[in-house]
CSV table of C-alpha atoms in Angstrom, one decimal:
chain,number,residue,atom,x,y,z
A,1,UNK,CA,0.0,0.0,0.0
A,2,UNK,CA,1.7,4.0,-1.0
A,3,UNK,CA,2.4,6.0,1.5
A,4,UNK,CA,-0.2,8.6,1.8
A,5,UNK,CA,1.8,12.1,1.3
A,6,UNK,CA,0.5,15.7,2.7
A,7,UNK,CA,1.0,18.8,0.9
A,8,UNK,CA,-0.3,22.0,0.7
A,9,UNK,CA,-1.0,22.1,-3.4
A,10,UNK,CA,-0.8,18.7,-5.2
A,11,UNK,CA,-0.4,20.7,-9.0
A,12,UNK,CA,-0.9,17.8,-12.0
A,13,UNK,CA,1.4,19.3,-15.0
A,14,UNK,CA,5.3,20.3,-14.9
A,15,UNK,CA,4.7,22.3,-18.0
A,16,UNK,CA,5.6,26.3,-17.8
A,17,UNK,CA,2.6,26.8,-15.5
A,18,UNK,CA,2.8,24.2,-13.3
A,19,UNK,CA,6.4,25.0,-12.6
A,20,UNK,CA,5.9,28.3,-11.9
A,21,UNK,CA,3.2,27.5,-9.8
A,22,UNK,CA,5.2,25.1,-7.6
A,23,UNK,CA,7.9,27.8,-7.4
A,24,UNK,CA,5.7,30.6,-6.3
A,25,UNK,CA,4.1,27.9,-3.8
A,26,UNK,CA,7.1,27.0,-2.2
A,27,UNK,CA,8.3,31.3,-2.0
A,28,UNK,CA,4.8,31.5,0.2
A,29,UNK,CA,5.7,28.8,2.3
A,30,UNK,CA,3.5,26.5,0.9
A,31,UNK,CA,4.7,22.9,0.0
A,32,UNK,CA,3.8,21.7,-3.5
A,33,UNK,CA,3.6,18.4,-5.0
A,34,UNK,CA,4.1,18.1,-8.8
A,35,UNK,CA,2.8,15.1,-10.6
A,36,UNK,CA,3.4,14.6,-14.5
A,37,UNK,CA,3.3,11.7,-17.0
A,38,UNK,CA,5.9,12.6,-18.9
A,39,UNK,CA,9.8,12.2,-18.2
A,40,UNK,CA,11.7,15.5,-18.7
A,41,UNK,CA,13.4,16.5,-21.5
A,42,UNK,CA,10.2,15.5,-23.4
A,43,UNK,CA,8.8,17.4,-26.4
A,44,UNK,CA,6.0,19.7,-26.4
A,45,UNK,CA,4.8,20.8,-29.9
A,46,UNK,CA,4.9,24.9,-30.1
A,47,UNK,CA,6.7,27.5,-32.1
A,48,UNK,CA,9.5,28.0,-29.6
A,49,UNK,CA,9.6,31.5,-29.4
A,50,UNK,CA,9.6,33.4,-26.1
A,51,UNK,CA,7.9,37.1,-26.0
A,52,UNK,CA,9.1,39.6,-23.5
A,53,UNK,CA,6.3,39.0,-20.8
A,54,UNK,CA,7.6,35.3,-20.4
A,55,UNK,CA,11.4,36.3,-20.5
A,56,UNK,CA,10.3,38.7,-17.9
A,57,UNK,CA,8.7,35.6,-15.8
A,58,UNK,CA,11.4,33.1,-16.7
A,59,UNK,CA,13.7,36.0,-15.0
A,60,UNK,CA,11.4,36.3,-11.8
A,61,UNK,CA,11.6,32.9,-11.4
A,62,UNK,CA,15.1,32.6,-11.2
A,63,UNK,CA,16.5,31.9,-15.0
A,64,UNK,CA,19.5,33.5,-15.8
A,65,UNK,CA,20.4,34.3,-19.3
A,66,UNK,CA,23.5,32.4,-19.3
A,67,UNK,CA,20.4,29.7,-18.1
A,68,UNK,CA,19.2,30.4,-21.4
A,69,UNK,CA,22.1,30.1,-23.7
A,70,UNK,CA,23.2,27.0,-22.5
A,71,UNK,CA,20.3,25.6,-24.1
A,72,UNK,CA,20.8,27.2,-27.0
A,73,UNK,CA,18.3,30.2,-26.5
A,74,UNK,CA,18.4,32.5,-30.0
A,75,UNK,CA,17.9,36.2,-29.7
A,76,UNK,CA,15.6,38.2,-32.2
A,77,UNK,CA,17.0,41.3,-33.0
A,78,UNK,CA,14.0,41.8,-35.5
A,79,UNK,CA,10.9,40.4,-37.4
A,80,UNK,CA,10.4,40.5,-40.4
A,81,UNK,CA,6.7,40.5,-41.3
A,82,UNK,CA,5.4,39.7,-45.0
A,83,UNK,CA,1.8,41.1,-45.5
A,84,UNK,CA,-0.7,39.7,-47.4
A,85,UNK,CA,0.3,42.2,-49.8
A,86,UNK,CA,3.7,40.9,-50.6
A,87,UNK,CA,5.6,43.8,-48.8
A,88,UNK,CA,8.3,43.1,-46.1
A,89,UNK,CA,8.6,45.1,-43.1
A,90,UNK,CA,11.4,45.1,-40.9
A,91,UNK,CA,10.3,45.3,-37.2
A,92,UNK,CA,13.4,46.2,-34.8
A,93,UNK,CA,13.3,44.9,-31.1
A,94,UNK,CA,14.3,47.2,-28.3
A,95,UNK,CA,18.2,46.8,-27.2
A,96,UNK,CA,17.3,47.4,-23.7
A,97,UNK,CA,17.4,44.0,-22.3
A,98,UNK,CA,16.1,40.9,-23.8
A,99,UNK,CA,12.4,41.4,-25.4
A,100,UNK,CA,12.3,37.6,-27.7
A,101,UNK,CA,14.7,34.4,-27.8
A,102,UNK,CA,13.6,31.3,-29.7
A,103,UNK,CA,14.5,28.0,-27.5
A,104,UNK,CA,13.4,24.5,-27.6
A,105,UNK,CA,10.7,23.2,-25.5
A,106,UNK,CA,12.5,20.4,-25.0
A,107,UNK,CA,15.1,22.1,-23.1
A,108,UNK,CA,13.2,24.8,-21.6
A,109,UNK,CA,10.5,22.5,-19.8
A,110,UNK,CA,12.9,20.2,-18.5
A,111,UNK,CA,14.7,23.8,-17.4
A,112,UNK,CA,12.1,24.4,-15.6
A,113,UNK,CA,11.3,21.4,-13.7
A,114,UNK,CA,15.1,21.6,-12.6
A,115,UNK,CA,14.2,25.4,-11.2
A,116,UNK,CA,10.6,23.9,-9.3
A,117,UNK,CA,13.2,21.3,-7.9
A,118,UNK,CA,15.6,23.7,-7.0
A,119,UNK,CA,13.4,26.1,-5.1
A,120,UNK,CA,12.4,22.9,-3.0
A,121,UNK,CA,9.3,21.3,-4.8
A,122,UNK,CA,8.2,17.7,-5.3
A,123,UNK,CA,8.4,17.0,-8.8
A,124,UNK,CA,7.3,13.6,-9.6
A,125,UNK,CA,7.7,12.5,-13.2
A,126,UNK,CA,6.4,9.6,-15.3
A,127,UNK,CA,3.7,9.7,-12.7
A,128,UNK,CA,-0.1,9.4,-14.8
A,129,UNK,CA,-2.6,10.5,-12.2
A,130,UNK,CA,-5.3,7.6,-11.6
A,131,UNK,CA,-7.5,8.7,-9.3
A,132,UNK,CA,-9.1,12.2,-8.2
A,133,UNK,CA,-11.1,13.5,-5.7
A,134,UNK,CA,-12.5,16.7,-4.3
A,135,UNK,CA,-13.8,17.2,-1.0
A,136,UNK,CA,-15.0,20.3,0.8
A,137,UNK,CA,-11.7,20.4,2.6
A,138,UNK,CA,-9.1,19.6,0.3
A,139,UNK,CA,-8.4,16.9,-2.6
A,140,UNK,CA,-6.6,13.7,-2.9
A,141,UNK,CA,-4.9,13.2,-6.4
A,142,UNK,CA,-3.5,9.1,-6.1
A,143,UNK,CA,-1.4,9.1,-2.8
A,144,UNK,CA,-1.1,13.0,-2.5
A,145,UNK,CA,-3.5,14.9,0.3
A,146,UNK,CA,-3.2,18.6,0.0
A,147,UNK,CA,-5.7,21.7,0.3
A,148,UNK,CA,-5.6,22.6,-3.2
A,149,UNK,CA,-5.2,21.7,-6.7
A,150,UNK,CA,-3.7,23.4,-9.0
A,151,UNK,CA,-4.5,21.4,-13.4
A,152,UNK,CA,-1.4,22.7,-15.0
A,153,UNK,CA,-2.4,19.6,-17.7
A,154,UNK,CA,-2.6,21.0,-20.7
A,155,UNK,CA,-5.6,21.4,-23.5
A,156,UNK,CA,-6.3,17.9,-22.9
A,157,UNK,CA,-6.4,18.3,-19.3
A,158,UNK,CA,-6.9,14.8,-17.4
A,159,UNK,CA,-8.1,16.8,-14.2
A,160,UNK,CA,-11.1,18.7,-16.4
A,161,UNK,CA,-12.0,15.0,-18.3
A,162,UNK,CA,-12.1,13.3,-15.0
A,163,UNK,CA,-14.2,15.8,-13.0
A,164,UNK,CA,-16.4,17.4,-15.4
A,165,UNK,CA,-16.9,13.8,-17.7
A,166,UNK,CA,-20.0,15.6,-19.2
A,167,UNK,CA,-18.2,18.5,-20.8
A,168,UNK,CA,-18.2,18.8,-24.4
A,169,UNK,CA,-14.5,17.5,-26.2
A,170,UNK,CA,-12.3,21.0,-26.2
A,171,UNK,CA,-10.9,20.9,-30.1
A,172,UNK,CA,-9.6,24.3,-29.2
A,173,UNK,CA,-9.8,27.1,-31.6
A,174,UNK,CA,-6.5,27.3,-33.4
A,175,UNK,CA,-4.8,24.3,-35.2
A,176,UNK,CA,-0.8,24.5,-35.7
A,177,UNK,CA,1.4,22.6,-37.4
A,178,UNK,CA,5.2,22.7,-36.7
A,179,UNK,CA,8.4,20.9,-38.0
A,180,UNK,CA,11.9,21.5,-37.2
A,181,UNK,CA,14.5,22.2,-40.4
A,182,UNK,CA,18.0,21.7,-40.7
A,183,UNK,CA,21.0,23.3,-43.3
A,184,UNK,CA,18.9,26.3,-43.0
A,185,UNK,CA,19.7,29.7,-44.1
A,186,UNK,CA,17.4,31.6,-42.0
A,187,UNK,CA,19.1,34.2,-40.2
A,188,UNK,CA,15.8,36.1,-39.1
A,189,UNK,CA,12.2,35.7,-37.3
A,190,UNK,CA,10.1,35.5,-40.1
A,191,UNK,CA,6.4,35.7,-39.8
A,192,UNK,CA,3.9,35.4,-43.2
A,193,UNK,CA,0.0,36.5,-42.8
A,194,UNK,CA,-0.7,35.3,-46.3
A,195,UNK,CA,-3.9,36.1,-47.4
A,196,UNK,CA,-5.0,32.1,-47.6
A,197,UNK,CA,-4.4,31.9,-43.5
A,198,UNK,CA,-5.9,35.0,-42.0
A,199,UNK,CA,-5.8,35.9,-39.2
A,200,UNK,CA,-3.3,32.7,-38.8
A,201,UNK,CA,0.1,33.1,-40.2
A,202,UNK,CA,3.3,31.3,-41.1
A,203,UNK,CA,6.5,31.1,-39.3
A,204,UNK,CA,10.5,30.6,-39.5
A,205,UNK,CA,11.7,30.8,-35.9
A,206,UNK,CA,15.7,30.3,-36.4
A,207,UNK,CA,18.0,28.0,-34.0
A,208,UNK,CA,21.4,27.9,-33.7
A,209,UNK,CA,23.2,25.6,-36.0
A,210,UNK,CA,21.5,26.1,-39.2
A,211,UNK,CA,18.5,25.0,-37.6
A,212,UNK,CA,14.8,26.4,-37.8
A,213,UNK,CA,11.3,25.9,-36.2
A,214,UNK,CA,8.8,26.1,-39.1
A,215,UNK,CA,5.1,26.4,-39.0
A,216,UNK,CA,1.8,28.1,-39.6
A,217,UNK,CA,-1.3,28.4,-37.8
A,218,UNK,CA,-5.1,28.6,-39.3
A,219,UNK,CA,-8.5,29.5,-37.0
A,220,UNK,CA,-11.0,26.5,-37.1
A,221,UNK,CA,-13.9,29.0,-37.1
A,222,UNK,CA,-12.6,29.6,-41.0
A,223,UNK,CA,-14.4,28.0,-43.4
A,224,UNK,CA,-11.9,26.9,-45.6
A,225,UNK,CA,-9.6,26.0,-42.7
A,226,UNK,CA,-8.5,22.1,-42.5
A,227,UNK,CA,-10.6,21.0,-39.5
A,228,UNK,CA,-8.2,17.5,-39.1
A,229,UNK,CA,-4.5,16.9,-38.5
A,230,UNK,CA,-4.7,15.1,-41.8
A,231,UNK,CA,-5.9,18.2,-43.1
A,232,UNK,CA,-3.0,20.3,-41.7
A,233,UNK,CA,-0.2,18.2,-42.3
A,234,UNK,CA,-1.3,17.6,-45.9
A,235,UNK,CA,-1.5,21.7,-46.6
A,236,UNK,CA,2.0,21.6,-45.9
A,237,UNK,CA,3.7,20.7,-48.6
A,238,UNK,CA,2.2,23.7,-50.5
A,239,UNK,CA,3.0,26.5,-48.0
A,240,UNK,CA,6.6,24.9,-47.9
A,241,UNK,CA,6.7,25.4,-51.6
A,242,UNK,CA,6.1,29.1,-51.7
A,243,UNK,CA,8.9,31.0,-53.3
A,244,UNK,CA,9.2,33.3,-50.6
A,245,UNK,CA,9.4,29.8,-47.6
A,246,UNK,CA,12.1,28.5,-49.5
A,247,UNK,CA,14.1,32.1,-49.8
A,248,UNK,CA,14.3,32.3,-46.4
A,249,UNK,CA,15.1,28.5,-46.0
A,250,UNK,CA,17.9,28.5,-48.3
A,251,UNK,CA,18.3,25.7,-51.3
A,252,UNK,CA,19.6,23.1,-48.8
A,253,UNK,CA,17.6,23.0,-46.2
A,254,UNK,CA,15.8,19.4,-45.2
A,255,UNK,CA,13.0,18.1,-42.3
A,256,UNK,CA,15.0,17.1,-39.0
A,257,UNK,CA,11.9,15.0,-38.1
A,258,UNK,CA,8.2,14.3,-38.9
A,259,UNK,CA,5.6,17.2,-39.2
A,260,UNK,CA,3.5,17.8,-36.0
A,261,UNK,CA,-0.3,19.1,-35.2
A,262,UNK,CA,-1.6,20.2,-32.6
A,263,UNK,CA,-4.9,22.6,-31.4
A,264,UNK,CA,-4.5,25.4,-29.1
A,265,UNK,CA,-7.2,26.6,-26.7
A,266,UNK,CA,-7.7,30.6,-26.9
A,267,UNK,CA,-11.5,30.5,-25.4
A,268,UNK,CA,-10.3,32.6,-22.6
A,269,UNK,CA,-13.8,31.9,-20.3
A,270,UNK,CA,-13.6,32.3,-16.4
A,271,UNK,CA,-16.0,30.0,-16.0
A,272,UNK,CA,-13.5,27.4,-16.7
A,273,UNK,CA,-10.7,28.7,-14.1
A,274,UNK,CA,-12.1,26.6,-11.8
A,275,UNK,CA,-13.9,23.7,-10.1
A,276,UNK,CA,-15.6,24.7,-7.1
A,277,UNK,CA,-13.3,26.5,-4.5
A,278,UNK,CA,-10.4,23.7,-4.2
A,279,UNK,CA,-9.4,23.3,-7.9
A,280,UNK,CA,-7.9,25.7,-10.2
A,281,UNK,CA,-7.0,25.5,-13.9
A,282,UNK,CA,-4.3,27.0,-15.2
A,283,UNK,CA,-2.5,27.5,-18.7
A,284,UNK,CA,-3.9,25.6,-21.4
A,285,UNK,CA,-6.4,23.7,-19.0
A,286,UNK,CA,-7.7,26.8,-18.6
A,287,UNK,CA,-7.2,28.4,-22.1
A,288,UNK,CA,-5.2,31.7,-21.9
A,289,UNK,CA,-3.8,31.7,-25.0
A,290,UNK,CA,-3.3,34.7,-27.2
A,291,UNK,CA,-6.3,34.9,-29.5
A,292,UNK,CA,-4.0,36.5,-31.9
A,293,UNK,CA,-0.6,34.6,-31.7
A,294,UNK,CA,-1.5,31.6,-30.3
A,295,UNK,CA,1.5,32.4,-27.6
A,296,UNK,CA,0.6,31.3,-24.2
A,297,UNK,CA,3.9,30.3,-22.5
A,298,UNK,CA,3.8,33.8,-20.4
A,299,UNK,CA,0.1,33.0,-19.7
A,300,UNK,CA,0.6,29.7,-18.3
A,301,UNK,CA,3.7,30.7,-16.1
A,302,UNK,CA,1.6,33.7,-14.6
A,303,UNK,CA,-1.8,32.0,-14.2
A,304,UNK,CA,0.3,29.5,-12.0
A,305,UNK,CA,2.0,32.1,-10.1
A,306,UNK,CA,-1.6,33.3,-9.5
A,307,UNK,CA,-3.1,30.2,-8.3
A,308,UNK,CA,-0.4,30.1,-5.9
A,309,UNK,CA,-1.0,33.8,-4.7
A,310,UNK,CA,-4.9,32.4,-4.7
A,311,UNK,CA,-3.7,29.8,-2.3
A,312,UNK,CA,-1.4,31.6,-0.2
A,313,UNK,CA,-3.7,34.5,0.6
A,314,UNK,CA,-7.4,33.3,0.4
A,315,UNK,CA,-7.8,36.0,-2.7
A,316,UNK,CA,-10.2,34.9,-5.8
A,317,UNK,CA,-8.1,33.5,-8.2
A,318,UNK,CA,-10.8,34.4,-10.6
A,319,UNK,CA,-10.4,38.1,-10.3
A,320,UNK,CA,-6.6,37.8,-10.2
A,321,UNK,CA,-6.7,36.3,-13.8
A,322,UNK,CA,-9.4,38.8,-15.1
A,323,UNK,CA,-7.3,41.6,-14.4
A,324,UNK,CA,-3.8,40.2,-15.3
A,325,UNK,CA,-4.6,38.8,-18.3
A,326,UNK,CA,-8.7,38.7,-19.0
A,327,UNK,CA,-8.9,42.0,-19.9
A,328,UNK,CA,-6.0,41.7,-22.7
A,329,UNK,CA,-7.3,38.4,-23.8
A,330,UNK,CA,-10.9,40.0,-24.5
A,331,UNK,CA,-9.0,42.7,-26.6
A,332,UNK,CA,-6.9,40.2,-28.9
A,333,UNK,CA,-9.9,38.1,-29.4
A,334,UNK,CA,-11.9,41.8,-31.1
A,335,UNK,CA,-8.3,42.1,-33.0
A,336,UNK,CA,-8.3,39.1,-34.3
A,337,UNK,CA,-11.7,39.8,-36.3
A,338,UNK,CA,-10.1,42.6,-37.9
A,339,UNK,CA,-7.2,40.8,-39.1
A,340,UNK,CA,-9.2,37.9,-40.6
A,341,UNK,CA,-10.4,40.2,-43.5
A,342,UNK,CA,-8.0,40.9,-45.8
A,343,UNK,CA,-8.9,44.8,-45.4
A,344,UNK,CA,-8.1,44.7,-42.0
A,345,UNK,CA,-5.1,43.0,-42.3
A,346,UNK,CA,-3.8,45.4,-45.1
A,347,UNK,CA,-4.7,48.3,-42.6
A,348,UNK,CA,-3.1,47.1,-39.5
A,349,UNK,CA,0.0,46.3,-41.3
A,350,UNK,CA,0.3,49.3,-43.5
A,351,UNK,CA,-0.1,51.5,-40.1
A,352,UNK,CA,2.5,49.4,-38.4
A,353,UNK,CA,5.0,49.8,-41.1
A,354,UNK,CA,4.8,53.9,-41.5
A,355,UNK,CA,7.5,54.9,-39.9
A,356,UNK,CA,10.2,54.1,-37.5
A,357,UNK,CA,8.4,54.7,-34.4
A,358,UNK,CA,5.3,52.6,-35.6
A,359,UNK,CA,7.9,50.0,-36.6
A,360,UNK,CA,9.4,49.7,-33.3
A,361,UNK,CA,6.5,49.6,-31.1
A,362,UNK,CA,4.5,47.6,-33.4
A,363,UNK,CA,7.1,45.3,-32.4
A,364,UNK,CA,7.1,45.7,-29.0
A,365,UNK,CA,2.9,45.3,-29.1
A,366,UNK,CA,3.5,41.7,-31.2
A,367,UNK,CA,5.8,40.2,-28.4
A,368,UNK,CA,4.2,41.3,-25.8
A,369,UNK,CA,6.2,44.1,-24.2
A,370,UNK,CA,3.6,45.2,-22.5
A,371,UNK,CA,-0.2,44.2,-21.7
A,372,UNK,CA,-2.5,44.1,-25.3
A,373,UNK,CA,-5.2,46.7,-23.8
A,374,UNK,CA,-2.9,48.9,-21.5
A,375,UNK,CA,-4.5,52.0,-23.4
A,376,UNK,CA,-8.4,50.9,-22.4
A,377,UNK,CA,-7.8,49.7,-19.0
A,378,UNK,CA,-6.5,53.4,-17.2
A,379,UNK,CA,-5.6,51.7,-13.9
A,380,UNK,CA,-2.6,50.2,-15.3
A,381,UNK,CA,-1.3,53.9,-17.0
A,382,UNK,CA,2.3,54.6,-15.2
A,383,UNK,CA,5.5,56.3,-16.2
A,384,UNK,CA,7.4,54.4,-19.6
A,385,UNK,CA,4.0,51.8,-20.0
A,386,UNK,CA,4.9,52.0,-23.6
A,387,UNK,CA,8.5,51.0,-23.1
A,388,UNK,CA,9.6,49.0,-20.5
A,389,UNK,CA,12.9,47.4,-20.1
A,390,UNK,CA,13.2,44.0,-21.4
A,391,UNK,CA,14.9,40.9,-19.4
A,392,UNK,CA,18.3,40.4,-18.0
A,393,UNK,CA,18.6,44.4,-18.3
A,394,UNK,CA,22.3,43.7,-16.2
A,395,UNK,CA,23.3,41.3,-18.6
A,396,UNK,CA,23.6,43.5,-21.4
């Protein structure tokens, strides 16, 4: 028979949000348990790239940029974005700290469940939770007793599917498809809203060594969108084939492995934060993802760093997600109808590319430098909104 164990937060997921939920646990003087099928380094299927807001986290949390270029972290010192138009405009990051790297998820999870062990948390891998259940004063997740839990499980969350059995299958509203390239000669973040995908685009996200995370993302809701991974993965071949792709690419460049599809969850509903007052949901479980970019690495970390505050000091972790990130979620979700018309498209990207300034901050708005509806939502207004410092300021 296990050995029952006690804990304060039993959290199911040591992705990005359950990480940095365990660490902000254990800085309240609460002690986590963290339970997760996989066995770290494992891959998680995403673009790779890392805005501002989650370097900013990743910092908080303890990552040092030397952290980062051990695993091979590549900084962006620009995008260039291709409008539906054809034209190419040349978006400049900031140069005061670090505002976007591209690094492997691979190497950056498993980062992170070395930090959440660091800072003195449980981590249990290759551990597939069983059995759940919720009582008025606390939950039991297999052998772990604690107060709270905390479904950092991803879009297919096992917590949701075994508590709410009822709920309608999540096929999320955004489909990706991603495969890394090697002998590449992309030396740039490139990023295609061709007129086919909008408001989804296409990506190159360089690594080091000639390497390069390619992909494009498509809203189900479209009519002509693929609907199945078959769908996706047999699009491919055509946007691969586009002059412009295999510019950047370079004549040499070849698949380093199979072509992957995934959904992402951007239904940002606060409904589905929680589960009566002992479980929260957090990351893609609880589907804070970008509307518009389909980013939620930031999102995840800091709706785990909430649910810990949640824990630690009795506030409503409903109303702590609303005004971190509901707010800018609700905004992104009204952008994303303008840029799936073409018009809309041509408009937002003509603006962005008038003049310098519009360049640079138009930059700064697309990797989240700072919060999507700072400009509607006066109680977050201070000194240099517009242009905060990036990460690892010192370092540079």
């Amino acid at each position: 028979m296990a050995v029952s164990t006690a804990a304060d937060v039993v959290i199911v997921g040591a992705g990005p949000a359950g990480c940095a939920a365990a660490i902000g646990a254990v800085r309240r003087g609460l002690r986590p348990v963290v339970l997760d099928r996989a066995t770290f380094p494992r891959d998680k299927t995403c673009g790779d790239g890392l805005t501002t807001a989650a370097l900013r986290i990743l910092e908080d949390l303890g990552l040092t940029r030397g952290d980062l270029d051990a695993l091979g972290a590549t900084p962006v010192p620009e995008t260039v974005m291709r409008t539906p138009g054809g034209r190419e405009i040349v978006l400049p990051m900031p140069t005061t700290g670090d505002h976007a790297l591209v690094v492997e998820r691979r190497l950056l999870d498993a980062r992170l469940v070395a930090a959440a062990r660091a800072a003195g948390a449980e981590v249990r891998e290759g551990h597939a939770v069983e059995r759940i259940e919720v009582r008025a004063d606390g939950v039991t997740v297999d052998d772990v007793t604690a107060r709270y839990l905390i479904a950092a499980d991803g879009h297919w969350s096992t917590v949701r599917r075994t508590l709410q059995p009822d709920a309608p299958r999540d096929l999320g509203e955004w489909h990706a498809v991603r495969q890394y390239f090697e002998a590449t000669t992309a030396d740039r973040l490139w990023v295609w809203f061709a007129r086919d995908l909008l408001p989804g685009y296409l990506w190159v996200f360089p690594l080091r060594g000639g390497r390069a995370n390619v992909g494009y993302g498509v809203l189900r809701a479209r009519r002509e969108a693929p609907k199945r991974g078959r769908d996706l993965r047999a699009l491919w071949p055509e946007l691969l084939a586009r002059p412009e792709v295999h510019r950047v690419l370079g004549p040499d460049a070849r698949p380093a492995e199979a072509v992957r599809a995934w959904p992402i969850p951007t239904r940002y509903d606060p409904t589905r934060l929680g589960h009566g007052d002992r479980v929260m949901f957090a990351g893609d479980a609880a589907g804070v993802v970008d509307p518009m970019t389909g980013e939620g690495i930031a999102q995840a970390m800091e709706t785990g760093l909430l649910a810990a505050e949640a824990i630690a000091t009795g506030a409503d972790y409903r109303s702590l997600v609303h005004r971190a990130l509901g707010r800018d979620l609700r905004f992104a979700a009204l952008l994303q109808r303008v840029l799936a018309r073409p018009t809309g498209a041509r408009f937002a990207m003509a603006a962005a590319g008038l003049t310098p300034w519009t360049r640079r901050n138009f930059a700064r708005w697309l990797w989240e430098d700072y919060p999507r509806a700072v400009l509607g939502t006066p109680d977050r207004w201070q000194r240099g909104m517009l242009t905060p410092p990036g990460a690892w300021v010192d370092a540079h």
